[in-house]
Amino acid sequence: MSGAPSGSSNVEIESKYDVDDETPLPDWAALPGVTRVGSPEPRDLDARYLDTADADLARAGIAVRRRAGGPDAGWHVKGPVEGAGRSETQWPLEDATDSDTDPVVPEAIQHAVAAVATPPFTPLARVRNHRTAYALLDADGNEVAEFVDDRVRARDERRGVESAWREWEVELGPAAPTDDEGREAFFAAVDAAVFAAGGRPAASGSKLARALGH
């Protein structure tokens, strides 16, 4: 696998919230640097997560998924990093269509996680999400952050348990503050807007964790 191609990587810095089905969207007027909210962009996402039978990836804090739909459709490897956020490395889909057959982890992804897990990889969970995304923009039209309103349906493939919920995420964009103080002030304002609308801190750290009952 030494010749396996590397993926494109980035660090996600985001905050997640649980909300009820009828909770109104937040008012973002008080967010530092945000002057307007972009038009809603609907996305239908379908993510298939895999792991070894002994959950080697999960024990290492790593998630492997194949996601169809949206601007970042592809294979993703997500894992911890020092400091804020989580790393995400992405590879393109092997084809442009999705199917109900169980995905096979490509060689490049096997290579990326070889230090902690080796095949066979089997289905862990399926997470389907009707997402509405909004760009939070500065005065020059640059994206300070992205806000997404997610209505999620999930299945724990190993226990056969299905669940559904609604959640919000706010992820920093290219025009976000780059210093710790600025980021803290921004997310404090996000918290205030979300809590005023009726949201609350997320009970689970990720959609996968919630799908698995964690």
Coordinates of N, CA and C in Angstrom, one line a residue:
M1 N 0.8 -1.2 0.0 CA 0.0 0.0 0.0 C 0.9 1.3 0.0
S2 N 2.2 1.2 -0.1 CA 3.0 2.3 0.0 C 2.7 3.3 -1.1
G3 N 2.1 2.9 -2.2 CA 1.8 3.8 -3.3 C 0.4 4.4 -3.2
A4 N -0.3 4.2 -2.2 CA -1.6 4.7 -2.0 C -1.7 6.2 -2.0
P5 N -2.6 6.8 -2.8 CA -2.6 8.3 -2.8 C -3.0 8.9 -1.5
S6 N -2.5 10.1 -1.2 CA -2.9 10.8 0.0 C -4.1 11.6 -0.2
G7 N -4.9 11.9 0.8 CA -6.1 12.7 0.6 C -5.8 14.1 1.0
S8 N -6.8 15.0 0.8 CA -6.7 16.4 1.2 C -7.2 16.5 2.7
S9 N -6.4 17.3 3.5 CA -6.7 17.3 4.9 C -7.0 18.7 5.4
N10 N -7.8 18.8 6.4 CA -8.1 20.1 7.1 C -8.5 19.8 8.5
V11 N -8.6 20.9 9.3 CA -9.0 20.8 10.7 C -10.3 21.5 10.9
E12 N -11.3 20.7 11.4 CA -12.7 21.3 11.6 C -12.7 21.9 13.0
I13 N -13.2 23.1 13.1 CA -13.4 23.8 14.4 C -14.9 24.1 14.4
E14 N -15.7 23.4 15.3 CA -17.1 23.6 15.2 C -17.7 23.4 16.6
S15 N -19.0 23.8 16.7 CA -19.8 23.6 17.9 C -21.1 23.0 17.5
K16 N -21.6 22.0 18.3 CA -22.8 21.3 18.0 C -23.8 21.5 19.1
Y17 N -25.1 21.4 18.6 CA -26.2 21.7 19.5 C -27.4 20.7 19.2
D18 N -28.1 20.3 20.3 CA -29.3 19.6 20.1 C -30.5 20.6 20.1
V19 N -31.5 20.3 19.3 CA -32.7 21.2 19.2 C -33.9 20.3 19.0
D20 N -35.0 20.8 19.3 CA -36.3 20.1 19.1 C -36.7 20.3 17.6
D21 N -37.7 19.5 17.2 CA -38.2 19.6 15.8 C -38.7 20.9 15.4
E22 N -39.3 21.6 16.4 CA -40.0 22.9 16.0 C -39.2 24.1 16.5
T23 N -38.0 23.9 17.0 CA -37.2 25.1 17.4 C -36.9 26.0 16.3
P24 N -37.2 27.4 16.5 CA -36.9 28.3 15.4 C -35.4 28.6 15.2
L25 N -35.0 29.0 14.0 CA -33.6 29.2 13.7 C -33.1 30.4 14.6
P26 N -31.8 30.4 14.9 CA -31.3 31.5 15.7 C -31.2 32.8 15.0
D27 N -31.1 33.9 15.7 CA -30.9 35.2 15.2 C -29.3 35.4 15.3
W28 N -28.7 35.6 14.2 CA -27.2 35.7 14.2 C -26.7 37.1 14.2
A29 N -27.6 38.1 14.5 CA -27.2 39.5 14.4 C -26.1 39.9 15.3
A30 N -25.9 39.2 16.4 CA -24.9 39.6 17.3 C -23.5 38.9 17.2
L31 N -23.4 38.1 16.1 CA -22.1 37.4 15.9 C -21.0 38.3 15.5
P32 N -19.9 38.3 16.1 CA -18.8 39.2 15.7 C -18.4 39.0 14.3
G33 N -18.3 40.0 13.5 CA -17.9 39.9 12.1 C -18.9 39.5 11.1
V34 N -20.1 39.0 11.6 CA -21.1 38.6 10.6 C -22.1 39.7 10.4
T35 N -22.3 40.0 9.1 CA -23.2 41.1 8.7 C -24.4 40.6 8.0
R36 N -24.4 39.4 7.4 CA -25.6 38.8 6.8 C -25.5 37.3 6.7
V37 N -26.6 36.7 6.5 CA -26.7 35.2 6.4 C -27.1 34.9 4.9
G38 N -26.4 33.9 4.4 CA -26.6 33.5 3.0 C -27.9 32.8 2.8
S39 N -28.3 32.5 1.6 CA -29.5 31.8 1.3 C -29.4 30.4 1.8
P40 N -30.5 29.8 2.2 CA -30.5 28.3 2.6 C -30.1 27.4 1.4
E41 N -29.3 26.5 1.7 CA -28.8 25.5 0.7 C -29.2 24.1 1.2
P42 N -30.2 23.5 0.6 CA -30.5 22.1 1.0 C -29.5 21.1 0.5
R43 N -29.2 20.1 1.3 CA -28.3 19.0 0.9 C -28.8 17.7 1.5
D44 N -28.9 16.7 0.7 CA -29.2 15.3 1.2 C -28.0 14.5 1.3
L45 N -27.6 14.1 2.5 CA -26.4 13.4 2.7 C -26.6 11.9 3.2
D46 N -25.8 11.0 2.8 CA -25.9 9.6 3.1 C -24.6 9.1 3.5
A47 N -24.3 8.9 4.8 CA -23.0 8.4 5.2 C -23.0 7.0 5.7
R48 N -22.0 6.2 5.3 CA -21.9 4.8 5.7 C -20.6 4.7 6.5
Y49 N -20.6 4.3 7.8 CA -19.5 4.2 8.6 C -19.1 2.7 8.7
L50 N -17.8 2.5 8.8 CA -17.2 1.2 8.9 C -16.2 1.1 10.0
D51 N -16.0 -0.1 10.5 CA -14.9 -0.4 11.5 C -14.6 -1.9 11.5
T52 N -13.6 -2.2 12.2 CA -13.3 -3.7 12.4 C -14.3 -4.3 13.4
A53 N -14.4 -5.6 13.4 CA -15.3 -6.3 14.3 C -15.0 -5.9 15.8
D54 N -13.7 -5.7 16.1 CA -13.3 -5.3 17.4 C -13.3 -3.8 17.7
A55 N -13.8 -3.0 16.8 CA -13.9 -1.6 17.0 C -12.5 -0.9 17.2
D56 N -11.5 -1.4 16.4 CA -10.2 -0.8 16.5 C -10.2 0.7 16.2
L57 N -10.9 1.1 15.2 CA -10.9 2.5 14.8 C -11.6 3.4 15.9
A58 N -12.7 2.9 16.4 CA -13.4 3.7 17.5 C -12.5 3.9 18.7
R59 N -11.8 2.8 19.1 CA -10.9 2.9 20.3 C -9.8 3.9 20.1
A60 N -9.4 4.1 18.8 CA -8.4 5.1 18.5 C -8.9 6.5 18.3
G61 N -10.3 6.7 18.4 CA -10.9 7.9 18.2 C -11.0 8.3 16.7
I62 N -11.0 7.3 15.8 CA -11.0 7.5 14.4 C -12.3 7.0 13.8
A63 N -12.8 7.8 12.8 CA -14.0 7.4 12.1 C -13.7 7.3 10.6
V64 N -14.2 6.2 10.0 CA -14.0 6.1 8.5 C -15.4 6.1 7.9
R65 N -15.7 6.9 7.0 CA -17.0 6.9 6.4 C -16.9 7.2 4.9
R66 N -18.0 6.7 4.2 CA -18.2 7.0 2.8 C -19.5 7.8 2.7
R67 N -19.4 9.1 2.3 CA -20.6 10.0 2.2 C -20.9 10.4 0.8
A68 N -22.1 10.2 0.5 CA -22.7 10.7 -0.8 C -23.5 11.9 -0.6
G69 N -23.5 12.8 -1.5 CA -24.3 14.0 -1.4 C -23.5 15.2 -0.8
G70 N -23.9 16.4 -1.2 CA -23.2 17.6 -0.7 C -21.9 17.9 -1.3
P71 N -21.3 19.1 -1.0 CA -20.1 19.5 -1.7 C -18.8 18.7 -1.3
D72 N -18.9 18.0 -0.1 CA -17.7 17.2 0.3 C -18.0 15.7 0.2
A73 N -18.8 15.3 -0.7 CA -19.0 13.9 -0.9 C -17.6 13.2 -1.1
G74 N -17.5 12.0 -0.5 CA -16.2 11.3 -0.7 C -16.0 10.3 0.5
W75 N -14.8 9.8 0.5 CA -14.4 9.0 1.7 C -13.7 9.9 2.7
H76 N -14.0 9.8 3.9 CA -13.4 10.7 5.0 C -12.8 9.8 6.1
V77 N -11.7 10.3 6.6 CA -11.1 9.7 7.8 C -11.0 10.9 8.8
K78 N -11.7 10.8 9.9 CA -11.8 11.8 10.9 C -11.1 11.3 12.2
G79 N -10.3 12.2 12.8 CA -9.6 11.8 14.0 C -9.2 13.0 14.9
P80 N -8.7 12.7 16.0 CA -8.3 13.8 17.0 C -7.1 14.5 16.6
V81 N -7.0 15.8 17.0 CA -5.8 16.6 16.8 C -5.5 17.3 18.2
E82 N -4.3 17.8 18.3 CA -4.0 18.6 19.5 C -4.7 19.9 19.5
G83 N -5.2 20.4 20.6 CA -5.9 21.6 20.6 C -7.4 21.5 20.1
A84 N -7.9 22.6 19.5 CA -9.3 22.6 19.1 C -9.5 21.8 17.8
G85 N -10.7 21.3 17.7 CA -11.1 20.7 16.4 C -10.7 19.2 16.2
R86 N -11.1 18.7 15.0 CA -10.8 17.4 14.6 C -10.2 17.4 13.2
S87 N -9.3 16.5 12.9 CA -8.7 16.5 11.6 C -9.7 15.7 10.7
E88 N -9.7 16.1 9.4 CA -10.5 15.3 8.4 C -9.7 15.2 7.2
T89 N -9.5 14.0 6.7 CA -8.8 13.8 5.4 C -9.8 13.2 4.5
Q90 N -9.8 13.7 3.2 CA -10.9 13.3 2.3 C -10.3 12.8 1.0
W91 N -10.9 11.7 0.4 CA -10.6 11.2 -0.9 C -11.9 11.2 -1.7
P92 N -11.8 11.4 -3.0 CA -13.0 11.3 -3.9 C -13.7 10.0 -3.9
L93 N -15.0 10.0 -4.2 CA -15.7 8.7 -4.3 C -15.1 7.9 -5.5
E94 N -15.2 6.6 -5.4 CA -14.8 5.8 -6.5 C -15.7 5.9 -7.7
D95 N -17.0 6.3 -7.4 CA -17.9 6.6 -8.5 C -18.9 7.7 -8.0
A96 N -19.7 8.2 -8.9 CA -20.5 9.4 -8.6 C -21.9 9.0 -8.0
T97 N -22.2 7.7 -8.0 CA -23.5 7.2 -7.5 C -23.4 6.5 -6.2
D98 N -24.5 6.4 -5.5 CA -24.5 5.7 -4.2 C -25.4 4.5 -4.5
S99 N -25.2 3.5 -3.6 CA -26.0 2.3 -3.7 C -26.2 1.7 -2.3
D100 N -27.1 0.8 -2.2 CA -27.4 0.2 -0.9 C -26.5 -1.0 -0.6
T101 N -25.5 -1.3 -1.5 CA -24.6 -2.3 -1.2 C -23.6 -1.8 -0.2
D102 N -23.0 -2.7 0.7 CA -22.1 -2.3 1.7 C -20.8 -1.8 1.0
P103 N -20.3 -0.7 1.3 CA -19.1 -0.1 0.7 C -17.8 -0.9 1.0
V104 N -16.9 -1.0 0.1 CA -15.6 -1.6 0.4 C -14.6 -0.5 0.6
V105 N -13.8 -0.5 1.7 CA -12.9 0.5 2.0 C -11.7 0.5 1.0
P106 N -11.5 1.6 0.2 CA -10.4 1.6 -0.8 C -9.1 1.5 -0.2
E107 N -8.1 1.1 -1.0 CA -6.7 0.9 -0.5 C -6.1 2.2 0.1
A108 N -6.4 3.3 -0.4 CA -5.9 4.6 0.1 C -6.3 4.8 1.6
I109 N -7.6 4.5 1.9 CA -8.1 4.7 3.2 C -7.5 3.6 4.1
Q110 N -7.4 2.3 3.7 CA -6.8 1.3 4.4 C -5.4 1.7 4.8
H111 N -4.6 2.3 3.9 CA -3.3 2.7 4.1 C -3.3 3.8 5.2
A112 N -4.2 4.7 5.2 CA -4.3 5.9 6.1 C -4.5 5.4 7.5
V113 N -5.2 4.3 7.7 CA -5.5 3.9 9.1 C -4.7 2.6 9.5
A114 N -3.8 2.2 8.7 CA -3.1 0.9 8.9 C -2.4 0.9 10.3
A115 N -2.0 2.0 10.8 CA -1.3 2.0 12.1 C -2.2 1.5 13.3
V116 N -3.6 1.6 13.1 CA -4.5 1.3 14.2 C -5.5 0.2 13.8
A117 N -5.7 -0.1 12.5 CA -6.7 -1.1 12.1 C -6.4 -1.6 10.7
T118 N -6.7 -2.9 10.6 CA -6.5 -3.6 9.3 C -7.8 -4.3 8.9
P119 N -8.0 -4.6 7.6 CA -9.2 -5.3 7.2 C -9.3 -6.6 7.9
P120 N -10.6 -7.2 7.9 CA -11.7 -6.7 7.2 C -12.5 -5.5 8.0
F121 N -13.1 -4.6 7.2 CA -13.9 -3.6 7.8 C -15.4 -3.9 7.4
T122 N -16.2 -3.8 8.4 CA -17.6 -4.1 8.1 C -18.5 -2.9 8.5
P123 N -19.8 -2.9 8.1 CA -20.7 -1.8 8.3 C -20.9 -1.6 9.8
L124 N -20.8 -0.3 10.2 CA -21.0 0.1 11.6 C -22.3 0.9 11.8
A125 N -22.5 1.9 11.0 CA -23.7 2.7 11.1 C -24.0 3.4 9.7
R126 N -25.2 3.7 9.5 CA -25.6 4.5 8.4 C -26.4 5.8 8.9
V127 N -25.9 6.9 8.4 CA -26.5 8.2 8.9 C -27.0 9.0 7.7
R128 N -28.3 9.2 7.6 CA -28.9 9.9 6.5 C -29.3 11.3 7.1
N129 N -29.0 12.3 6.3 CA -29.2 13.7 6.9 C -29.8 14.6 5.9
H130 N -30.9 15.2 6.2 CA -31.4 16.3 5.3 C -30.9 17.6 6.0
R131 N -29.9 18.2 5.3 CA -29.2 19.4 5.8 C -29.7 20.6 5.1
T132 N -29.8 21.7 5.9 CA -30.0 23.0 5.3 C -28.8 23.8 5.8
A133 N -28.0 24.3 4.8 CA -26.8 25.0 5.2 C -26.9 26.5 4.9
Y134 N -26.3 27.3 5.8 CA -26.4 28.8 5.7 C -24.9 29.3 5.9
A135 N -24.5 30.1 4.9 CA -23.2 30.8 5.1 C -23.4 32.0 5.9
L136 N -22.5 32.2 7.0 CA -22.5 33.4 7.8 C -21.4 34.3 7.3
L137 N -21.8 35.4 6.7 CA -20.8 36.2 5.9 C -20.5 37.5 6.5
D138 N -19.2 38.0 6.2 CA -18.8 39.3 6.7 C -19.2 40.4 5.6
A139 N -18.8 41.6 5.9 CA -19.2 42.7 5.0 C -18.7 42.6 3.6
D140 N -17.6 41.8 3.4 CA -17.0 41.6 2.1 C -17.6 40.4 1.4
G141 N -18.5 39.7 2.0 CA -19.1 38.5 1.5 C -18.3 37.3 1.7
N142 N -17.3 37.3 2.6 CA -16.5 36.1 2.9 C -17.1 35.3 4.0
E143 N -16.9 34.0 4.0 CA -17.6 33.2 5.0 C -16.8 33.1 6.3
V144 N -17.5 33.7 7.3 CA -16.9 33.6 8.7 C -17.2 32.2 9.3
A145 N -18.3 31.7 9.0 CA -18.7 30.3 9.5 C -19.8 29.8 8.7
E146 N -20.1 28.5 8.8 CA -21.2 27.9 8.2 C -22.1 27.3 9.3
F147 N -23.4 27.6 9.2 CA -24.4 27.1 10.1 C -25.2 26.1 9.4
V148 N -25.4 24.9 10.0 CA -26.2 23.8 9.3 C -27.3 23.4 10.3
D149 N -28.5 23.2 9.7 CA -29.6 22.7 10.4 C -29.9 21.3 9.9
D150 N -29.6 20.3 10.7 CA -29.6 18.9 10.3 C -30.8 18.1 10.9
R151 N -31.5 17.4 10.0 CA -32.5 16.5 10.5 C -32.1 15.1 10.1
V152 N -31.8 14.3 11.1 CA -31.0 13.1 10.9 C -31.8 11.8 11.2
R153 N -31.6 10.8 10.3 CA -32.1 9.5 10.5 C -30.9 8.5 10.5
A154 N -30.8 7.7 11.5 CA -29.6 6.9 11.7 C -30.0 5.4 12.0
R155 N -29.0 4.5 11.6 CA -29.2 3.1 12.0 C -27.9 2.5 12.5
D156 N -27.9 2.0 13.7 CA -26.8 1.2 14.2 C -26.8 -0.1 13.5
E157 N -25.9 -0.4 12.6 CA -26.0 -1.6 11.7 C -25.8 -2.9 12.5
R158 N -25.1 -2.8 13.6 CA -24.7 -4.0 14.3 C -25.8 -4.4 15.4
R159 N -26.5 -3.4 15.9 CA -27.6 -3.7 16.8 C -28.9 -3.6 16.2
G160 N -29.0 -3.1 14.9 CA -30.3 -3.0 14.3 C -31.2 -1.9 14.9
V161 N -30.6 -0.9 15.5 CA -31.4 0.1 16.2 C -31.4 1.4 15.4
E162 N -32.6 1.9 15.2 CA -32.8 3.1 14.4 C -33.1 4.3 15.3
S163 N -32.7 5.5 14.9 CA -33.0 6.7 15.7 C -33.1 7.9 14.8
A164 N -33.7 9.0 15.3 CA -33.9 10.2 14.5 C -33.8 11.4 15.5
W165 N -33.2 12.5 15.0 CA -33.1 13.7 15.8 C -32.8 14.9 14.9
R166 N -32.8 16.1 15.5 CA -32.4 17.3 14.9 C -31.3 17.9 15.6
E167 N -30.3 18.5 14.9 CA -29.2 19.1 15.6 C -28.7 20.3 14.7
W168 N -27.9 21.2 15.3 CA -27.3 22.3 14.6 C -25.8 22.2 14.8
E169 N -25.1 22.7 13.8 CA -23.6 22.8 13.9 C -23.2 24.2 13.3
V170 N -22.2 24.8 13.9 CA -21.6 26.0 13.4 C -20.1 25.7 13.3
E171 N -19.6 25.8 12.1 CA -18.2 25.5 11.8 C -17.5 26.7 11.3
L172 N -16.3 27.0 11.8 CA -15.6 28.2 11.4 C -15.2 28.1 9.9
G173 N -15.2 29.2 9.2 CA -14.9 29.3 7.8 C -13.6 30.0 7.5
P174 N -13.3 30.3 6.3 CA -12.0 30.9 5.9 C -11.8 32.3 6.5
A175 N -12.9 33.1 6.7 CA -12.8 34.4 7.3 C -13.0 34.5 8.8
A176 N -12.9 33.4 9.4 CA -13.1 33.3 10.9 C -11.9 33.9 11.6
P177 N -12.1 34.2 12.9 CA -11.0 34.7 13.7 C -9.9 33.6 13.8
T178 N -8.7 33.9 13.8 CA -7.6 32.9 13.8 C -6.9 32.8 15.1
D179 N -7.2 33.8 16.1 CA -6.6 33.7 17.4 C -7.6 33.1 18.4
D180 N -7.0 32.5 19.4 CA -7.9 31.8 20.4 C -8.9 32.7 21.0
E181 N -8.5 34.0 21.4 CA -9.4 34.9 22.0 C -10.6 35.2 21.1
G182 N -10.3 35.4 19.8 CA -11.3 35.8 18.8 C -12.3 34.6 18.6
R183 N -11.7 33.4 18.6 CA -12.6 32.2 18.4 C -13.5 32.0 19.6
E184 N -12.9 32.2 20.8 CA -13.7 32.0 22.0 C -14.9 33.0 22.1
A185 N -14.6 34.3 21.7 CA -15.6 35.3 21.7 C -16.7 35.0 20.6
F186 N -16.3 34.4 19.5 CA -17.2 34.1 18.4 C -18.1 33.0 18.9
F187 N -17.6 31.9 19.5 CA -18.4 30.8 19.9 C -19.2 31.1 21.1
A188 N -18.8 32.1 21.9 CA -19.6 32.5 23.0 C -20.9 33.2 22.5
A189 N -20.7 34.0 21.4 CA -21.9 34.6 20.8 C -22.8 33.6 20.1
V190 N -22.2 32.6 19.5 CA -23.0 31.5 18.9 C -23.8 30.8 20.0
D191 N -23.2 30.5 21.1 CA -23.9 29.8 22.2 C -25.1 30.7 22.7
A192 N -24.8 32.0 22.8 CA -25.9 32.9 23.3 C -27.1 32.9 22.3
A193 N -26.8 32.9 21.0 CA -27.9 33.0 20.0 C -28.6 31.6 20.0
V194 N -27.9 30.5 20.1 CA -28.5 29.2 20.1 C -29.4 29.0 21.3
F195 N -28.9 29.3 22.5 CA -29.6 29.1 23.7 C -30.9 30.0 23.7
A196 N -30.7 31.2 23.2 CA -31.9 32.1 23.1 C -33.0 31.6 22.2
A197 N -32.6 30.8 21.2 CA -33.6 30.2 20.3 C -34.2 29.0 20.9
G198 N -33.6 28.4 21.9 CA -34.1 27.2 22.5 C -33.2 25.9 22.3
G199 N -32.0 26.1 21.8 CA -31.1 25.0 21.6 C -30.3 24.7 22.9
R200 N -29.6 23.7 22.9 CA -28.8 23.3 24.1 C -27.5 22.5 23.6
P201 N -26.5 22.4 24.5 CA -25.3 21.7 24.0 C -25.6 20.3 23.6
A202 N -24.9 19.9 22.6 CA -25.1 18.5 22.1 C -24.7 17.5 23.1
A203 N -25.6 16.4 23.3 CA -25.3 15.4 24.2 C -24.3 14.4 23.7
S204 N -24.1 14.3 22.4 CA -23.1 13.4 21.8 C -22.1 14.3 21.0
G205 N -20.9 13.8 20.9 CA -19.8 14.5 20.2 C -19.9 14.4 18.7
S206 N -20.6 13.4 18.2 CA -20.7 13.3 16.8 C -22.0 12.5 16.4
K207 N -22.4 12.6 15.2 CA -23.6 11.9 14.7 C -23.4 10.4 14.8
L208 N -22.1 9.9 14.6 CA -21.9 8.5 14.7 C -22.0 8.0 16.2
A209 N -21.5 8.8 17.1 CA -21.6 8.4 18.5 C -23.1 8.4 18.9
R210 N -23.9 9.3 18.4 CA -25.3 9.3 18.8 C -26.0 8.1 18.2
A211 N -25.7 7.8 16.9 CA -26.3 6.7 16.3 C -26.0 5.4 17.0
L212 N -24.8 5.3 17.6 CA -24.4 4.1 18.4 C -24.9 4.1 19.8
G213 N -25.6 5.2 20.2 CA -26.1 5.3 21.6 C -25.1 5.8 22.6
H214 N -24.1 6.5 22.1 CA -23.0 7.0 23.0 C -23.2 8.5 23.3

